[in-house]
XYZ file of C-alpha atoms in Angstrom:
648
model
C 5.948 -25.266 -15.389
C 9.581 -24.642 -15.135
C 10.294 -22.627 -11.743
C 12.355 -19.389 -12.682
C 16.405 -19.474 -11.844
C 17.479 -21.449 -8.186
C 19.658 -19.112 -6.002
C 22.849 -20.397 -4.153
C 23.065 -18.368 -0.812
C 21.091 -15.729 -2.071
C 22.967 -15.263 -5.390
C 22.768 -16.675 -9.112
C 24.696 -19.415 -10.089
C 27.369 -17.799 -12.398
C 27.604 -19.113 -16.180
C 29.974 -22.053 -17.413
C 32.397 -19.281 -18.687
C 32.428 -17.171 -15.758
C 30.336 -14.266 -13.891
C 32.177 -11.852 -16.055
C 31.144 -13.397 -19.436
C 28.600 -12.013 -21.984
C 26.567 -14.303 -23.830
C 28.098 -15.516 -27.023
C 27.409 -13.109 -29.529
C 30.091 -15.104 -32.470
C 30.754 -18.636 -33.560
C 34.348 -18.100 -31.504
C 32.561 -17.359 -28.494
C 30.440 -20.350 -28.986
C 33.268 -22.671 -28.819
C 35.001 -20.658 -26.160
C 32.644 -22.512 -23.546
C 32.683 -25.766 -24.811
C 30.064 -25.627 -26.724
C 29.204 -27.117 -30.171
C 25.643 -25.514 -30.938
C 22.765 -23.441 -29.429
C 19.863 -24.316 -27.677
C 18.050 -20.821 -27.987
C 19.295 -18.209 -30.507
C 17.840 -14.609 -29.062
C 17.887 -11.570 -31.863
C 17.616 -8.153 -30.748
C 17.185 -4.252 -32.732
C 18.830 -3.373 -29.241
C 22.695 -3.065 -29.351
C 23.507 -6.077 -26.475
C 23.994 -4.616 -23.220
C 23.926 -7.259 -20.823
C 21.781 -5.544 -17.892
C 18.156 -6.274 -16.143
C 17.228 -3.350 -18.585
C 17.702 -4.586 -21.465
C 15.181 -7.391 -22.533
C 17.020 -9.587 -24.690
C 19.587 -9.874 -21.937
C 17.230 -10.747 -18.956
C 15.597 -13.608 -20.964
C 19.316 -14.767 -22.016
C 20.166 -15.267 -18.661
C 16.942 -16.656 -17.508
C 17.888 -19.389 -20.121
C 21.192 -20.069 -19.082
C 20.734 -20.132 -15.467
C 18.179 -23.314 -16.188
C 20.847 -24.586 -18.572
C 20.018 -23.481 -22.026
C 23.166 -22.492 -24.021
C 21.911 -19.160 -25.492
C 23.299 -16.889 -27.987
C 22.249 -13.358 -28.836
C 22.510 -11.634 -32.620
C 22.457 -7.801 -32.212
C 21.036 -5.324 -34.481
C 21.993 -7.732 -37.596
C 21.970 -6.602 -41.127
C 18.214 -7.183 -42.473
C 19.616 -7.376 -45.724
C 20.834 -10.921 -45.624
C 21.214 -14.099 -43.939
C 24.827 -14.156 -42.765
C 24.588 -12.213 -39.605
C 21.292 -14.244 -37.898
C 23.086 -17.423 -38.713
C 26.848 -16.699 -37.624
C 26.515 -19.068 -34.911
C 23.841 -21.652 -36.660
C 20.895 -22.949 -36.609
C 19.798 -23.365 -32.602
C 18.621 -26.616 -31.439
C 15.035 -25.524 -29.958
C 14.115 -22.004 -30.975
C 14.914 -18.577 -31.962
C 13.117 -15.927 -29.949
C 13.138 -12.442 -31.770
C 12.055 -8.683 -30.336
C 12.113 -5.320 -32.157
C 14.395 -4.083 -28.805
C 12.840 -1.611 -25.780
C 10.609 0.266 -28.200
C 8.488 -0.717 -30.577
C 10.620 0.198 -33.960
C 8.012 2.878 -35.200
C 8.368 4.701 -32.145
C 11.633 4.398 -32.547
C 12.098 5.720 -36.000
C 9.568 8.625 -36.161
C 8.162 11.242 -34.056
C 4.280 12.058 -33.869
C 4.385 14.183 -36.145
C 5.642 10.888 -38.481
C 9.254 12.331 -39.115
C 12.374 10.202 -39.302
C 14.445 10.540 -36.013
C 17.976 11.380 -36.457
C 19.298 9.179 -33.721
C 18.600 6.088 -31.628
C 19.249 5.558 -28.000
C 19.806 2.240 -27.780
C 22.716 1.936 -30.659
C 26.634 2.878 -30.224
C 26.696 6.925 -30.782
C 23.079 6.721 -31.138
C 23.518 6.281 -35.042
C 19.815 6.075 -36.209
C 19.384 3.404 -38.375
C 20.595 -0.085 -36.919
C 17.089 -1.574 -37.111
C 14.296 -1.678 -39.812
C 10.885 -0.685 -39.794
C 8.565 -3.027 -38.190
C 11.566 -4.964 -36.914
C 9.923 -7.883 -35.716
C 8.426 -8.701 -39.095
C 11.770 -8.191 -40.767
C 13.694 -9.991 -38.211
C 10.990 -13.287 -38.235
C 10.939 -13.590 -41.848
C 15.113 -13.549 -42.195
C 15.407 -16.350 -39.841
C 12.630 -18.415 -41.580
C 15.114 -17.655 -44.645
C 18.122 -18.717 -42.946
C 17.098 -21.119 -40.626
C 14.118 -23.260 -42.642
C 10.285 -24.083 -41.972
C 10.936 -26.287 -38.888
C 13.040 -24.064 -36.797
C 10.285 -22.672 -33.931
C 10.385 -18.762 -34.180
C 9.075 -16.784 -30.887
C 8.178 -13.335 -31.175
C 8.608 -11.530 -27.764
C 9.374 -7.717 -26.878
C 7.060 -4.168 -26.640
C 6.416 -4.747 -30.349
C 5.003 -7.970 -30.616
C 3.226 -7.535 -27.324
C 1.035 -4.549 -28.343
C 0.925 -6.043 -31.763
C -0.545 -9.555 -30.960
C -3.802 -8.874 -31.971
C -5.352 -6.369 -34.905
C -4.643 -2.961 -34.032
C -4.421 0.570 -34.998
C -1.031 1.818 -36.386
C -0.506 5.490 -36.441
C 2.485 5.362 -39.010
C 0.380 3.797 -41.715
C -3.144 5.449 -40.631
C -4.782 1.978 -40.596
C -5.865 -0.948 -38.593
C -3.060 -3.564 -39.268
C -3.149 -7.636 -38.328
C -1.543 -9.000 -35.521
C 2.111 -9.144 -36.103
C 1.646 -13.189 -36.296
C 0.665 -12.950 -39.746
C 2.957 -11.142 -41.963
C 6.072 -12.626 -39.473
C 4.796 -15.829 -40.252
C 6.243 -16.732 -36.345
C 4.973 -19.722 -34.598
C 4.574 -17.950 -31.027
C 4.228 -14.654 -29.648
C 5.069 -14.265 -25.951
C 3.467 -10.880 -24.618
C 4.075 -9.213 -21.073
C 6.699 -10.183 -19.416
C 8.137 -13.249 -20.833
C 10.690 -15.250 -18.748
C 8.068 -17.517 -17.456
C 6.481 -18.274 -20.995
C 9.894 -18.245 -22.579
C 10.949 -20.932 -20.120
C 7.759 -23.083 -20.479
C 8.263 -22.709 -24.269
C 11.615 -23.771 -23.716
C 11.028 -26.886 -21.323
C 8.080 -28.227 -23.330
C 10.448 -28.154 -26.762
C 13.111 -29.739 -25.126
C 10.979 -32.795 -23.919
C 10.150 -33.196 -27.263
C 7.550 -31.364 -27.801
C 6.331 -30.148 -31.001
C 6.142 -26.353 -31.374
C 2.691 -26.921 -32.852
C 1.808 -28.459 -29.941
C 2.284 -25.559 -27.737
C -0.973 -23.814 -27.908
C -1.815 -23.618 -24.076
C 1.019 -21.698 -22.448
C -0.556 -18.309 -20.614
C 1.114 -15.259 -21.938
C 1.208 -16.439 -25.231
C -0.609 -16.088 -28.806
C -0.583 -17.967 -32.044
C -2.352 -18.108 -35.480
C -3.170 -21.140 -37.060
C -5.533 -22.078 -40.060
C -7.853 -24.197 -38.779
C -9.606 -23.263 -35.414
C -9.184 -27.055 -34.387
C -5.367 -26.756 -34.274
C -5.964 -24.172 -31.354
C -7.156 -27.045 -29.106
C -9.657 -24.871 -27.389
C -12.151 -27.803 -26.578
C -11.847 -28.708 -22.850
C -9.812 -25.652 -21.898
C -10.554 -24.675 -17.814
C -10.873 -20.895 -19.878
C -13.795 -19.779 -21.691
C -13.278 -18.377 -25.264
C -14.021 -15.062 -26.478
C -14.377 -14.762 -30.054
C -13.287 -10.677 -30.832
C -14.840 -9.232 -34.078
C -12.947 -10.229 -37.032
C -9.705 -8.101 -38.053
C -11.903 -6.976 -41.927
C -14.709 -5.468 -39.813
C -12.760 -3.329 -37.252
C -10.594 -2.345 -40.413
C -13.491 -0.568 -41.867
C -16.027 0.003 -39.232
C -14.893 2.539 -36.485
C -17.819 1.953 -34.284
C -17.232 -1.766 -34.634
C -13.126 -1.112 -34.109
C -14.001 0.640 -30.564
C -16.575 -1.931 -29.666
C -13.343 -4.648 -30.149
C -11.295 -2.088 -28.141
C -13.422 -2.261 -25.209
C -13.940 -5.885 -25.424
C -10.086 -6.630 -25.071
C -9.420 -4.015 -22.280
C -11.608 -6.034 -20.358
C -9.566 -9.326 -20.652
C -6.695 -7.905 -18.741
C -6.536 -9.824 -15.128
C -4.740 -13.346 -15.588
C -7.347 -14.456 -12.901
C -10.329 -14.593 -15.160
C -8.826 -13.553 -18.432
C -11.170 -15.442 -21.275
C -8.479 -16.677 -24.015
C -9.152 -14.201 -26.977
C -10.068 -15.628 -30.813
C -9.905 -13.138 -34.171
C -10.110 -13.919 -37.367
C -8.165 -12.769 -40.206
C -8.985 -13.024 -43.608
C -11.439 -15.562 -45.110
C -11.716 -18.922 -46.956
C -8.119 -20.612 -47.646
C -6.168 -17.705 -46.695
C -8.573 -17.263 -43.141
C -5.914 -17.141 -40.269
C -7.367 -17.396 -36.721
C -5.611 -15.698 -33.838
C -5.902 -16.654 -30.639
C -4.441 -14.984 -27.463
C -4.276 -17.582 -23.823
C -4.882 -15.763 -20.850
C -1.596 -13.935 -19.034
C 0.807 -15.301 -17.281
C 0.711 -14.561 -13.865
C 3.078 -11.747 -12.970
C 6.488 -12.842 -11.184
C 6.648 -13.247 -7.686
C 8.857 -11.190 -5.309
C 11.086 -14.160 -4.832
C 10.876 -14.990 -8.521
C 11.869 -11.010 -9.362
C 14.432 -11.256 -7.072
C 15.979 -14.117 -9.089
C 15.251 -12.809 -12.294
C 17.168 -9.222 -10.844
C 20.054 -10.662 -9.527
C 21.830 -13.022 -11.817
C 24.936 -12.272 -13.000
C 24.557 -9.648 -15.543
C 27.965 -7.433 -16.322
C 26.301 -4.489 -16.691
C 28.256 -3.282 -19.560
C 27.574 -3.612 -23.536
C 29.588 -5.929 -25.068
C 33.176 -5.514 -25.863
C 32.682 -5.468 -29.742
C 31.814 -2.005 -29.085
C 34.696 -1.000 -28.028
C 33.384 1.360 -25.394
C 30.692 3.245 -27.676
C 28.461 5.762 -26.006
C 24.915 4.046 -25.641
C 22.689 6.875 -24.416
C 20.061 3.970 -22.981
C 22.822 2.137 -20.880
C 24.193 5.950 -19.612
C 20.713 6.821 -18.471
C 20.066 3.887 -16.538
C 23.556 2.448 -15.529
C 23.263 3.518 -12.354
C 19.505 2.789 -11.908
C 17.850 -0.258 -9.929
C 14.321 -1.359 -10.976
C 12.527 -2.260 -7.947
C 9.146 -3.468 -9.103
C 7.088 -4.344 -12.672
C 4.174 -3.506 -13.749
C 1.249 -0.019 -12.909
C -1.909 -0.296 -12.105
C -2.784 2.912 -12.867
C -3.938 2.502 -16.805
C -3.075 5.766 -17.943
C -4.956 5.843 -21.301
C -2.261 6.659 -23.456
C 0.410 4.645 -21.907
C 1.190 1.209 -22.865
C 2.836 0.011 -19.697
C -0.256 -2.169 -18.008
C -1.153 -3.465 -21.558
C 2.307 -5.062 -21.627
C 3.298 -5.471 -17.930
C 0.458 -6.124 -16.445
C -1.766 -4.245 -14.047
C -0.877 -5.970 -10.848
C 2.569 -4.796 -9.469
C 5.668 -7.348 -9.054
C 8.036 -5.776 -6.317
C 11.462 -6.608 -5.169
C 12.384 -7.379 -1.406
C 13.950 -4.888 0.533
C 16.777 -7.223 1.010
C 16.988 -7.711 -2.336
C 17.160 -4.480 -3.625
C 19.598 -3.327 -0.909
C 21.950 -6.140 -2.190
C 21.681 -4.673 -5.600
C 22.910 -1.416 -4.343
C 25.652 -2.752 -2.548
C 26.998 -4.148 -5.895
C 26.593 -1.102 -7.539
C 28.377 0.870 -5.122
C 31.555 -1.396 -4.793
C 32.317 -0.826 -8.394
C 35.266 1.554 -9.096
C 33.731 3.671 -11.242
C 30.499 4.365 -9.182
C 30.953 7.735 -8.013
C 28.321 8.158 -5.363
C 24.811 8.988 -7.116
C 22.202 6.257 -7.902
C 20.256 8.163 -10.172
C 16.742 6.069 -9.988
C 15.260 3.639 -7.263
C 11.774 2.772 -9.047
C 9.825 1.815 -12.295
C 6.950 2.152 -14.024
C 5.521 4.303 -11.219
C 8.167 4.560 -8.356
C 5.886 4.758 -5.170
C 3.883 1.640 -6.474
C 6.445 -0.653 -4.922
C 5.180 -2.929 -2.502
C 1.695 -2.418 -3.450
C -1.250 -5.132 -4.593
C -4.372 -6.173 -3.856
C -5.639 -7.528 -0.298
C -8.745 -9.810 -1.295
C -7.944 -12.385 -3.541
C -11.728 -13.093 -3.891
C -12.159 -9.944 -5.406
C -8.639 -9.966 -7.410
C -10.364 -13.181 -8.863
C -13.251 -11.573 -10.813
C -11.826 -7.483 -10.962
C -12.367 -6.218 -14.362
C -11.327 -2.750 -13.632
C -8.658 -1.198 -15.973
C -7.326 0.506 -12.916
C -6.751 0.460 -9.473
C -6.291 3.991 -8.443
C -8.792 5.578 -11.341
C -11.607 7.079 -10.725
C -10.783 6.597 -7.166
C -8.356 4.277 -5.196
C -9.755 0.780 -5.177
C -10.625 0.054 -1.754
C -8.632 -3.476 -1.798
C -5.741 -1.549 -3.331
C -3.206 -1.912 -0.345
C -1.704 1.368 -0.627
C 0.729 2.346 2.784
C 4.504 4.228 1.070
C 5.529 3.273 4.882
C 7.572 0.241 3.729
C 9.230 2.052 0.490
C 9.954 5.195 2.917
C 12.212 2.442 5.579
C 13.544 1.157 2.049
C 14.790 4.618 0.912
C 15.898 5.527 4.496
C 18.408 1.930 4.614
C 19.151 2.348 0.970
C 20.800 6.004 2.033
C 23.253 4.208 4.385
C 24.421 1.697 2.138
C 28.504 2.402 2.287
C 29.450 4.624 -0.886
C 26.088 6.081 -1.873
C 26.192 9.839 -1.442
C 23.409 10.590 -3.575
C 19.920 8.296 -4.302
C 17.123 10.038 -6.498
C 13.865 8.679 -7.522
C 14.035 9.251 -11.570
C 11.083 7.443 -12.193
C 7.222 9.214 -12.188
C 5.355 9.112 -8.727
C 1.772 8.789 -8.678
C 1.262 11.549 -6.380
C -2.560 11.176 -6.175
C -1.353 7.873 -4.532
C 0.985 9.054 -2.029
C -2.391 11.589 -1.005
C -4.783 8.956 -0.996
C -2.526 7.706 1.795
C -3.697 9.148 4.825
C -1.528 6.959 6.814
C 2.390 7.519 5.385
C 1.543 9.139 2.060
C 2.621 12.631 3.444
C 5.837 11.536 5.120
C 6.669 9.667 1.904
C 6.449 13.205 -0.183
C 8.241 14.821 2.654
C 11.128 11.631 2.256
C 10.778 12.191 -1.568
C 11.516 15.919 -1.709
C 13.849 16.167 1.124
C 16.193 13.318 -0.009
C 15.353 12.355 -3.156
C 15.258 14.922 -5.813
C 18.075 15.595 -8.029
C 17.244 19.654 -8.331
C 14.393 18.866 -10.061
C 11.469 16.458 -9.582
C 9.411 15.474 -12.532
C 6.115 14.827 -12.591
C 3.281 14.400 -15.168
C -0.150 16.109 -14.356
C -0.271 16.038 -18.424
C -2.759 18.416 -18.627
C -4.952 20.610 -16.515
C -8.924 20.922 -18.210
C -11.234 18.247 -16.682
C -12.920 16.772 -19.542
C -9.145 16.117 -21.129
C -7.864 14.862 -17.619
C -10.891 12.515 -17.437
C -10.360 10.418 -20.843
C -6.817 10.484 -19.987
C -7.359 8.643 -16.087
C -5.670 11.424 -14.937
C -6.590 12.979 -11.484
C -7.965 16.612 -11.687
C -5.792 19.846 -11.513
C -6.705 20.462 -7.748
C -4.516 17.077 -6.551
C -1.732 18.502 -8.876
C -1.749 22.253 -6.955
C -1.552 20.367 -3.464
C 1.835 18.331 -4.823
C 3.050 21.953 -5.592
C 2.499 23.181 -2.342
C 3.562 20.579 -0.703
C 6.613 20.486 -2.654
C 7.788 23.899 -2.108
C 7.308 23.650 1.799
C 9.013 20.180 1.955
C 12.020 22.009 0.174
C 11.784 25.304 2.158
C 11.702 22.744 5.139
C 14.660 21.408 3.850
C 16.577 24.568 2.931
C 16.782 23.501 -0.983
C 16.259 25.494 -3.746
C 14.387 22.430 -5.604
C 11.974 23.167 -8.680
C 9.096 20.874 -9.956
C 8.619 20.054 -13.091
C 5.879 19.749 -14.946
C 5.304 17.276 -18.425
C 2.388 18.032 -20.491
C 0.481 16.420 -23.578
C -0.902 18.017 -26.363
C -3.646 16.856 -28.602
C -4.334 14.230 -26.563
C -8.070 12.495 -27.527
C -10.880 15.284 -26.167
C -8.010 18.273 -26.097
C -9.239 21.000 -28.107
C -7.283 23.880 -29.622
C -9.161 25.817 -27.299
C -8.073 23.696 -24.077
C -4.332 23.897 -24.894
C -5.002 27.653 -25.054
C -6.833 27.406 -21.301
C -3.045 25.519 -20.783
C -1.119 27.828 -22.017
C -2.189 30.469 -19.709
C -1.815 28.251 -16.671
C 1.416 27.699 -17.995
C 2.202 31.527 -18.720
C 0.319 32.397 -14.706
C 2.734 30.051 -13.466
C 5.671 31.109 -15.017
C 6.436 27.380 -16.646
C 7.870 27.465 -19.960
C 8.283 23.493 -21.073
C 11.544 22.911 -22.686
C 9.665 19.299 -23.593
C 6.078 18.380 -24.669
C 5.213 15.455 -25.666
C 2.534 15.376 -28.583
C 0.426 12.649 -28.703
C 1.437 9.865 -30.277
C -0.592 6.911 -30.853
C 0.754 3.778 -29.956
C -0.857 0.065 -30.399
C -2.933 -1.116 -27.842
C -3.570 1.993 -25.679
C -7.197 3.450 -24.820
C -6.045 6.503 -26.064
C -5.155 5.030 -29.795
C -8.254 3.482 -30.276
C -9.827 6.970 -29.307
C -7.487 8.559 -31.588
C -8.431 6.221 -34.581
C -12.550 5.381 -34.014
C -13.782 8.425 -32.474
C -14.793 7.394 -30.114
C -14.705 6.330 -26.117
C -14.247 2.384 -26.195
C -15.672 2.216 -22.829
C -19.118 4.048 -23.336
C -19.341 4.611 -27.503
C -19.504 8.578 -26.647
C -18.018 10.648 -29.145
C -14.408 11.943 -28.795
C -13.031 14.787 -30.278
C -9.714 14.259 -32.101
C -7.383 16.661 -33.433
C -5.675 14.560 -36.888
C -4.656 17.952 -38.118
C -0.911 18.060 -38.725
C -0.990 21.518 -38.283
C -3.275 21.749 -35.312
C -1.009 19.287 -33.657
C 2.118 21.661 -34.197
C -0.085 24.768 -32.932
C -1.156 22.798 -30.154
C 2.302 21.861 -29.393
C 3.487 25.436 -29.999
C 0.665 26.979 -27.149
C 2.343 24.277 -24.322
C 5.824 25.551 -25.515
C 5.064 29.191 -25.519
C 7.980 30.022 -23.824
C 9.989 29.414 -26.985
C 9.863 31.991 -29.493
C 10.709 30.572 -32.288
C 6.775 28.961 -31.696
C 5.202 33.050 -31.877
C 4.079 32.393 -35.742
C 2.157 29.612 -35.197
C 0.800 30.751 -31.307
C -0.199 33.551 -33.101
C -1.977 31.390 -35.870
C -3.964 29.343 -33.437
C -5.023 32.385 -31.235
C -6.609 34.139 -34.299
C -7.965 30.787 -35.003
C -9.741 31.054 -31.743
C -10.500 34.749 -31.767
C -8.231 35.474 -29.237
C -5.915 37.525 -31.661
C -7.394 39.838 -34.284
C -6.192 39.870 -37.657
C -3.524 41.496 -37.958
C -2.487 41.710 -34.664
C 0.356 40.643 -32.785
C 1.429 39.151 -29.428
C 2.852 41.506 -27.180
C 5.201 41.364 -24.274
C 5.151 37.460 -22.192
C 3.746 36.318 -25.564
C 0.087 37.665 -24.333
C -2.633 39.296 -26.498
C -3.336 42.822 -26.002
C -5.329 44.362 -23.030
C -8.510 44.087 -23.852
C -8.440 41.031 -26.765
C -11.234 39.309 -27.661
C -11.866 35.459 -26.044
C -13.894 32.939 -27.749
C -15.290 29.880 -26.234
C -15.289 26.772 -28.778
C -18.244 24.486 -28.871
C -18.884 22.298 -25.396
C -16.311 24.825 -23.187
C -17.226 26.920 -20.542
C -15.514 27.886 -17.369
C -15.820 24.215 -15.881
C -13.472 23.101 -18.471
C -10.149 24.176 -16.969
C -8.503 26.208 -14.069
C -9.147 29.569 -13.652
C -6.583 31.961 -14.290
C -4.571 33.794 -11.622
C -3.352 36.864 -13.279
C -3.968 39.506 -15.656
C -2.583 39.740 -18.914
């Protein structure tokens, strides 16, 4: 396999056209470096903004720092040909992703409304991008560029999509994205080292149907035998057929569990699914994933010589995704904490990829010698900032883990995790020249940081002291057991120490600092009832949530497959859901009682719950009367949540 980008004295080699050159996004910037076609054509739903954010960008200059003349098409018009093939047809591939979000998310909200804007577009016009993206975008480059140009589907979209899955927008179990994109690879998790395999074997002549062994990589062909499965060093799992999980729920979470298992590139069996039957049968089939980048690889990948701007053609457009993390550094990949409703480990990975120290601290340096840094670094972090640095010590036990999470139920004890080293990294990061300010934006595991009896304290101490903007965020998501438990979520107890701790660390400090809190409603196994038990930890605390995220199913999560079977994939108990448009908005409305525009339907949900009488109204603090009437649902008792503080 191709090794990732070589560095010269600790740096990337610039590009033919110079370190301050974007990629050629026109036929005029094409022949500006010399160059007469492309190797790799890249297509985005992402406006190009060439920084190690932004996806399409990082694998563009993985490419050209191994010598691939790449070109990227941004956001092009759906409707026809011309904008995909501006530049022509490339000479090994075109590689295709939806953007940063998977274009449903993008478009609607949970409650399946059209969004009026989009974060990643100049002036965040909504719009720029179809639905289903990577369908749309596959199928107009088999129109403009022919049956034998290779077409690689990479990106969030395609990588929670590469199998059958539930999609919330349509209320249905859809194929993997391979089949109606008609695409001859998908790359999922993170793709610069299957990209540049795909790339190396093409270019040595290699037939694109020939490529059906790269890790980190799916395909569909017609014919099992095409897959080349016989004498693989893998074994083969054969997943229940994409017809029965599309109309068997019990059968859909039995699948569900079966592919949550496959997760560790160690032992990872390579994944088979059928769709469809007799002439029209496609089979998919999924190769093991590709090992997660090394710390000297991520290094690489981090520093090459990205301009950190969007491209000129926009004239200096506000892009509310590049403003939020222009002045950010990403200093690791990947969480092993498997949040059930987060997608994150199914498309990163569990194990964590860091940075070096040295490396990071040359990334800072950069950023603060530019003349229009004015002194803040607004996140040092990632998926879960205090993760950095952390893996796992026994690669004999790495080798046949099957556990979807390191720190969940408890901390796995060959989970290495000491925040000593990230604590030294945030205390030389602070005396880089020209940094005034450096927050951690990103969410902390803070059940980790107390599961580390060694440095775990001091790093919450570092965190609060130096590190918080104002206001540090963090997500205990909700506070009744059962709920926190289908989540992976530690209880409400470890949550109350982080608030203590926080407000003496900041008294300590002489700060006026305030934590807050993010909360989901209608989660799988929340009740009406339990966001009512939340709502008065919420009103006993005196938290009124300006933002509460409401479930939203996305492809490939625990929590989906919950949302959509019914049940827990991991034990076939029964889960309750809450499918109820309205119920969602009155469960939303109880975590955002502090708004009053949300008394009507409070009100509604209380009566629902016997808490209000008819008739009756909330009174002062948005409480019931003195005196009210409290009714337990089915399966809650006390042990369901916290008990309350107060009075009413």
């Amino acid at each position: 396999m191709s090794p990732l980008p070589v560095l010269q004295n600790g740096r990337a080699k610039p590009p033919a056209a110079g370190p301050d050159a974007f990629l050629p996004t026109t036929p005029d910037e094409v022949r500006a470096r010399g160059w007469s076609a492309l190797d790799v054509l890249l297509v985005t739903g992402d406006a190009y903004v060439d920084h190690p954010s932004f996806g399409a960008a990082v694998i563009g200059r993985v490419l050209e720092a191994q010598g691939y003349k790449v070109g990227i098409v941004a956001q092009p018009d759906w409707r026809s040909t011309a904008d995909v093939s501006r530049m022509g047809r490339p000479r090994l591939f075109v590689g295709i992703t939806s953007g940063a979000m998977d274009s449903m998310v993008n478009h609607y909200t949970a409650h399946k409304r059209r969004r009026s804007d989009d974060a990643y577009t100049p002036h965040a016009t909504a719009g720029k991008r179809p639905d289903r993206a990577a369908t749309v975008y596959a199928r107009l480059c088999r129109e403009a560029f022919g049956p034998t140009t290779p077409i690689v589907l990479g990106g969030i979209e395609a990588s929670l999509r590469r199998i059958a899955q539930y999609d919330y927008w349509d209320d249905r179990v859809l194929p993997s994205v391979l089949v109606p994109s008609g695409a001859d690879l998908l790359v999922y998790g993170q793709g610069e080292k299957p990209v540049l395999e795909i790339a190396r074997r093409l270019a040595s002549g290699e037939d694109i149907c020939g490529l059906v062994d790269v890790p980190g990589t799916a395909l569909a062909v017609p014919d099992l035998a095409l897959a080349m499965l016989e004498g693989r060093a893998r074994k083969t799992l054969e997943l229940p057929a994409y017809e029965e999980i599309a109309l068997d729920k019990r059968r859909f979470a039995e699948f569900s569990r079966l592919y949550h298992l496959e997760h560790n590139g160690e032992n990872a069996r390579v994944l088979v699914q059928r769709h469809g039957r007799g002439e029209r049968a496609r089979y998919v089939v999924v190769n093991e994933p590709m090992a997660a980048p090394s710390t000297e690889e991520l290094d690489r990948i981090a520093e090459l010589p990205y301009v950190r701007e969007a491209h000129p053609s926009y004239r200096g457009a506000h892009i509310p995704a590049l403003e939020q993390i222009r002045w950010s550094i990403q200093i690791l990949r990947g969480c092993a904490a498997g949040c059930a409703f987060c997608c994150i480990t199914e498309h990163q990975g569990r194990d964590i990829a860091s940075r070096s120290e040295a490396s990071v601290l040359r990334e800072l340096a950069t950023l603060a010698s530019k003349e229009n840094f004015r002194g803040t670094i607004t996140d040092v972090g990632g998926a879960t900032a205090n993760m950095w640095g952390m893996r796992c010590t026994d690669a004999g036990a790495h080798a046949v883990c099957r556990r979807a999470s390191c720190v969940y139920p408890t901390v796995c004890k060959f989970f290495a995790v000491d925040h000593g080293p990230l604590v030294d990294l945030y205390e030389k990061a602070r005396k880089v020249k020209g940094v005034k300010h450096l927050f951690v934006g990103s969410g902390v595991r803070y059940d980790l940081a107390q599961a580390d009896t060694k440095n775990g304290a001091r790093y919450l101490k570092t965190l609060v002291q130096h590190h918080v903007s104002g206001q540090l965020k963090v997500a205990p998501e909700h506070v009744c057991e059962p709920v926190l438990k289908l989540m992976k979520k530690p209880g409400v107890s470890s949550f109350e120490k982080l608030r203590k701790d926080f407000e003496r660390y900041s008294r300590e400090a002489g700060k006026e600092q305030y934590l807050v809190p993010y909360f989901i409603s209608s989660h799988p196994g929340a009740s009406l009832e339990q966001a009512a038990e939340l709502m008065e930890y919420l009103q006993d605390n005196r938290w009124k949530p300006q933002q509460v995220q409401d479930f939203m199913p996305t492809p490939m999560t625990l929590a989906s497959d919950m949302y959509f079977s019914g049940y827990h994939p991991m034990t076939g108990e029964p889960v309750h859901v809450t499918r109820d448009m309205e119920e969602k908005r009155m469960q939303k409305a109880l975590l955002r009682w502090g708004d009053p525009a949300n008394r009507p339907l409070i009100e509604k949900a209380l009566r629902k719950l016997g808490r209000l009488r008819p008739g009756e109204r909330l009174g002062p603090g948005m409480r019931p009367a003195r005196g009210a009437p409290k009714r337990r649902g089915p399966g809650q008792g006390s042990g369901d949540g916290p008990r309350r503080r107060g009075g009413a």
